[in-house]
PDB file of C-alpha atoms in Angstrom:
ATOM      1  CA  GLN D   8      34.146 138.585  -6.277  1.00  0.00           C
ATOM      2  CA  VAL D   9      31.304 137.117  -4.244  1.00  0.00           C
ATOM      3  CA  LEU D  10      29.548 138.963  -1.455  1.00  0.00           C
ATOM      4  CA  VAL D  11      27.754 137.093   1.311  1.00  0.00           C
ATOM      5  CA  LEU D  12      25.360 138.645   3.800  1.00  0.00           C
ATOM      6  CA  GLU D  13      23.679 136.705   6.608  1.00  0.00           C
ATOM      7  CA  SER D  14      20.743 137.890   8.692  1.00  0.00           C
ATOM      8  CA  GLY D  15      18.025 136.570  10.956  1.00  0.00           C
ATOM      9  CA  GLY D  16      19.880 135.694  14.126  1.00  0.00           C
ATOM     10  CA  GLY D  17      18.730 136.664  17.577  1.00  0.00           C
ATOM     11  CA  LEU D  18      17.858 135.533  21.070  1.00  0.00           C
ATOM     12  CA  VAL D  19      15.271 132.791  21.420  1.00  0.00           C
ATOM     13  CA  GLN D  20      14.135 130.452  24.170  1.00  0.00           C
ATOM     14  CA  ALA D  21      14.778 126.731  23.968  1.00  0.00           C
ATOM     15  CA  GLY D  22      12.192 125.085  21.758  1.00  0.00           C
ATOM     16  CA  GLY D  23      11.771 128.184  19.638  1.00  0.00           C
ATOM     17  CA  SER D  24      12.492 128.818  15.982  1.00  0.00           C
ATOM     18  CA  LEU D  25      14.514 131.168  13.835  1.00  0.00           C
ATOM     19  CA  ARG D  26      15.023 131.511  10.096  1.00  0.00           C
ATOM     20  CA  LEU D  27      18.389 132.654   8.849  1.00  0.00           C
ATOM     21  CA  SER D  28      18.882 134.172   5.415  1.00  0.00           C
ATOM     22  CA  CYS D  29      22.023 134.303   3.300  1.00  0.00           C
ATOM     23  CA  VAL D  30      22.017 136.612   0.306  1.00  0.00           C
ATOM     24  CA  VAL D  31      24.791 135.960  -2.196  1.00  0.00           C
ATOM     25  CA  SER D  32      25.759 138.433  -4.881  1.00  0.00           C
ATOM     26  CA  GLY D  33      28.508 138.753  -7.441  1.00  0.00           C
ATOM     27  CA  SER D  34      29.557 136.502 -10.253  1.00  0.00           C
ATOM     28  CA  MET D  35      30.709 132.963 -10.880  1.00  0.00           C
ATOM     29  CA  PHE D  36      28.964 131.185  -8.059  1.00  0.00           C
ATOM     30  CA  ARG D  37      26.325 128.501  -7.816  1.00  0.00           C
ATOM     31  CA  LEU D  38      23.704 128.788  -5.139  1.00  0.00           C
ATOM     32  CA  ASN D  39      23.753 125.017  -4.809  1.00  0.00           C
ATOM     33  CA  ASP D  40      27.319 125.263  -3.461  1.00  0.00           C
ATOM     34  CA  VAL D  41      26.348 127.527  -0.576  1.00  0.00           C
ATOM     35  CA  GLY D  42      26.413 126.069   2.912  1.00  0.00           C
ATOM     36  CA  TRP D  43      25.691 127.079   6.498  1.00  0.00           C
ATOM     37  CA  TYR D  44      28.332 126.727   9.212  1.00  0.00           C
ATOM     38  CA  ARG D  45      28.462 127.675  12.862  1.00  0.00           C
ATOM     39  CA  GLN D  46      31.087 128.398  15.458  1.00  0.00           C
ATOM     40  CA  ALA D  47      30.438 128.247  19.171  1.00  0.00           C
ATOM     41  CA  PRO D  48      32.804 129.913  21.683  1.00  0.00           C
ATOM     42  CA  GLY D  49      35.956 127.869  22.096  1.00  0.00           C
ATOM     43  CA  LYS D  50      35.009 125.439  19.340  1.00  0.00           C
ATOM     44  CA  GLN D  51      35.949 124.969  15.713  1.00  0.00           C
ATOM     45  CA  ARG D  52      33.678 126.084  12.926  1.00  0.00           C
ATOM     46  CA  GLU D  53      31.481 123.203  11.793  1.00  0.00           C
ATOM     47  CA  LEU D  54      29.238 122.458   8.855  1.00  0.00           C
ATOM     48  CA  VAL D  55      25.549 122.676   9.713  1.00  0.00           C
ATOM     49  CA  ALA D  56      23.864 122.113   6.369  1.00  0.00           C
ATOM     50  CA  ASP D  57      24.517 122.260   2.658  1.00  0.00           C
ATOM     51  CA  PHE D  58      23.322 120.885  -0.657  1.00  0.00           C
ATOM     52  CA  THR D  59      24.661 117.794  -2.327  1.00  0.00           C
ATOM     53  CA  ARG D  60      25.642 117.646  -5.985  1.00  0.00           C
ATOM     54  CA  GLY D  61      22.566 115.540  -6.645  1.00  0.00           C
ATOM     55  CA  GLY D  62      20.327 118.334  -5.443  1.00  0.00           C
ATOM     56  CA  SER D  63      19.549 116.841  -2.068  1.00  0.00           C
ATOM     57  CA  THR D  64      20.503 118.237   1.334  1.00  0.00           C
ATOM     58  CA  ASN D  65      23.075 117.316   3.929  1.00  0.00           C
ATOM     59  CA  TYR D  66      22.939 118.011   7.665  1.00  0.00           C
ATOM     60  CA  ALA D  67      25.115 117.634  10.706  1.00  0.00           C
ATOM     61  CA  ASP D  68      23.826 114.827  12.896  1.00  0.00           C
ATOM     62  CA  SER D  69      23.170 117.280  15.720  1.00  0.00           C
ATOM     63  CA  VAL D  70      20.586 119.234  13.674  1.00  0.00           C
ATOM     64  CA  LYS D  71      18.927 116.518  11.600  1.00  0.00           C
ATOM     65  CA  GLY D  72      15.168 116.647  11.873  1.00  0.00           C
ATOM     66  CA  ARG D  73      15.241 120.172  13.339  1.00  0.00           C
ATOM     67  CA  PHE D  74      16.931 122.350  10.712  1.00  0.00           C
ATOM     68  CA  THR D  75      16.049 122.724   7.043  1.00  0.00           C
ATOM     69  CA  ILE D  76      18.179 124.344   4.354  1.00  0.00           C
ATOM     70  CA  SER D  77      16.479 125.714   1.274  1.00  0.00           C
ATOM     71  CA  ARG D  78      17.159 128.199  -1.485  1.00  0.00           C
ATOM     72  CA  ASP D  79      15.379 130.717  -3.662  1.00  0.00           C
ATOM     73  CA  ASN D  80      17.271 130.985  -6.941  1.00  0.00           C
ATOM     74  CA  ALA D  81      15.313 134.051  -8.031  1.00  0.00           C
ATOM     75  CA  LYS D  82      16.508 135.914  -4.937  1.00  0.00           C
ATOM     76  CA  ASP D  83      20.010 134.373  -4.762  1.00  0.00           C
ATOM     77  CA  THR D  84      19.189 133.503  -1.174  1.00  0.00           C
ATOM     78  CA  VAL D  85      19.776 130.425   0.953  1.00  0.00           C
ATOM     79  CA  TYR D  86      17.724 129.943   4.100  1.00  0.00           C
ATOM     80  CA  LEU D  87      18.226 127.932   7.255  1.00  0.00           C
ATOM     81  CA  GLN D  88      15.018 127.209   9.117  1.00  0.00           C
ATOM     82  CA  MET D  89      15.859 126.228  12.668  1.00  0.00           C
ATOM     83  CA  ASN D  90      13.170 124.626  14.812  1.00  0.00           C
ATOM     84  CA  SER D  91      13.219 123.086  18.276  1.00  0.00           C
ATOM     85  CA  LEU D  92      16.290 125.100  19.133  1.00  0.00           C
ATOM     86  CA  LYS D  93      18.504 123.967  21.988  1.00  0.00           C
ATOM     87  CA  PRO D  94      21.008 125.915  24.108  1.00  0.00           C
ATOM     88  CA  GLU D  95      23.783 123.958  22.404  1.00  0.00           C
ATOM     89  CA  ASP D  96      22.760 125.545  19.093  1.00  0.00           C
ATOM     90  CA  THR D  97      24.091 128.844  20.414  1.00  0.00           C
ATOM     91  CA  ALA D  98      26.795 130.012  18.016  1.00  0.00           C
ATOM     92  CA  VAL D  99      27.667 132.478  15.320  1.00  0.00           C
ATOM     93  CA  TYR D 100      26.197 131.159  12.090  1.00  0.00           C
ATOM     94  CA  TYR D 101      28.091 131.774   8.878  1.00  0.00           C
ATOM     95  CA  CYS D 102      27.250 131.334   5.242  1.00  0.00           C
ATOM     96  CA  ASN D 103      29.936 130.066   2.888  1.00  0.00           C
ATOM     97  CA  ALA D 104      29.818 130.624  -0.861  1.00  0.00           C
ATOM     98  CA  PRO D 105      32.620 129.254  -3.011  1.00  0.00           C
ATOM     99  CA  ASP D 106      33.094 130.682  -6.477  1.00  0.00           C
ATOM    100  CA  LEU D 107      33.694 128.556  -9.550  1.00  0.00           C
ATOM    101  CA  ARG D 108      37.474 128.930  -9.119  1.00  0.00           C
ATOM    102  CA  GLY D 109      37.264 127.346  -5.683  1.00  0.00           C
ATOM    103  CA  SER D 110      37.810 130.469  -3.588  1.00  0.00           C
ATOM    104  CA  ASN D 111      35.664 130.566  -0.465  1.00  0.00           C
ATOM    105  CA  TYR D 112      33.736 133.641   0.593  1.00  0.00           C
ATOM    106  CA  TRP D 113      32.269 134.077   4.054  1.00  0.00           C
ATOM    107  CA  GLY D 114      29.767 136.482   5.477  1.00  0.00           C
ATOM    108  CA  GLN D 115      30.219 138.368   8.722  1.00  0.00           C
ATOM    109  CA  GLY D 116      28.054 135.886  10.588  1.00  0.00           C
ATOM    110  CA  THR D 117      24.858 136.222  12.580  1.00  0.00           C
ATOM    111  CA  GLN D 118      24.614 135.450  16.282  1.00  0.00           C
ATOM    112  CA  VAL D 119      22.096 132.882  17.473  1.00  0.00           C
ATOM    113  CA  THR D 120      21.598 132.606  21.220  1.00  0.00           C
ATOM    114  CA  VAL D 121      19.270 130.018  22.707  1.00  0.00           C
ATOM    115  CA  SER D 122      18.374 130.440  26.354  1.00  0.00           C
ATOM    116  CA  SER D 123      17.363 127.532  28.558  1.00  0.00           C
TER     117      SER D 123
END
C-alpha cells in the first residue's frame, strides 16, 4: 500500500510562483518513479513532470523552462516548483506513485488557480 498526499496549491496571479509537495509513504515504491500530473476542467489528465530512469527529468512542452521537479529522498517528498504561472496552468495537480508491482496510487489532488 502506498499513500500519496499533495499540498501547496492555491490562488496566484499570472506570473507568480507556487511550490507543490507530494509526500509518499508506505512500502515498495521508488521516489524516482513519482510524477506530477494535472487535470483542467473538461480536459484529460496530463503528465506535467517526472523523472527518467537515467535520473534526469522530463517535462511537458507547455511547462518547460518554468516548472522544476525535484525530490528529497530523506523526506520521501517530491516537489514541483512552478514559476511564471499562466492562467492556462489552472488545474487540479495530482501526484502519481506506482509501486514495484506496477499498481498506481494517486493523491487527492491540490487545486492551482492562476488569475489573469
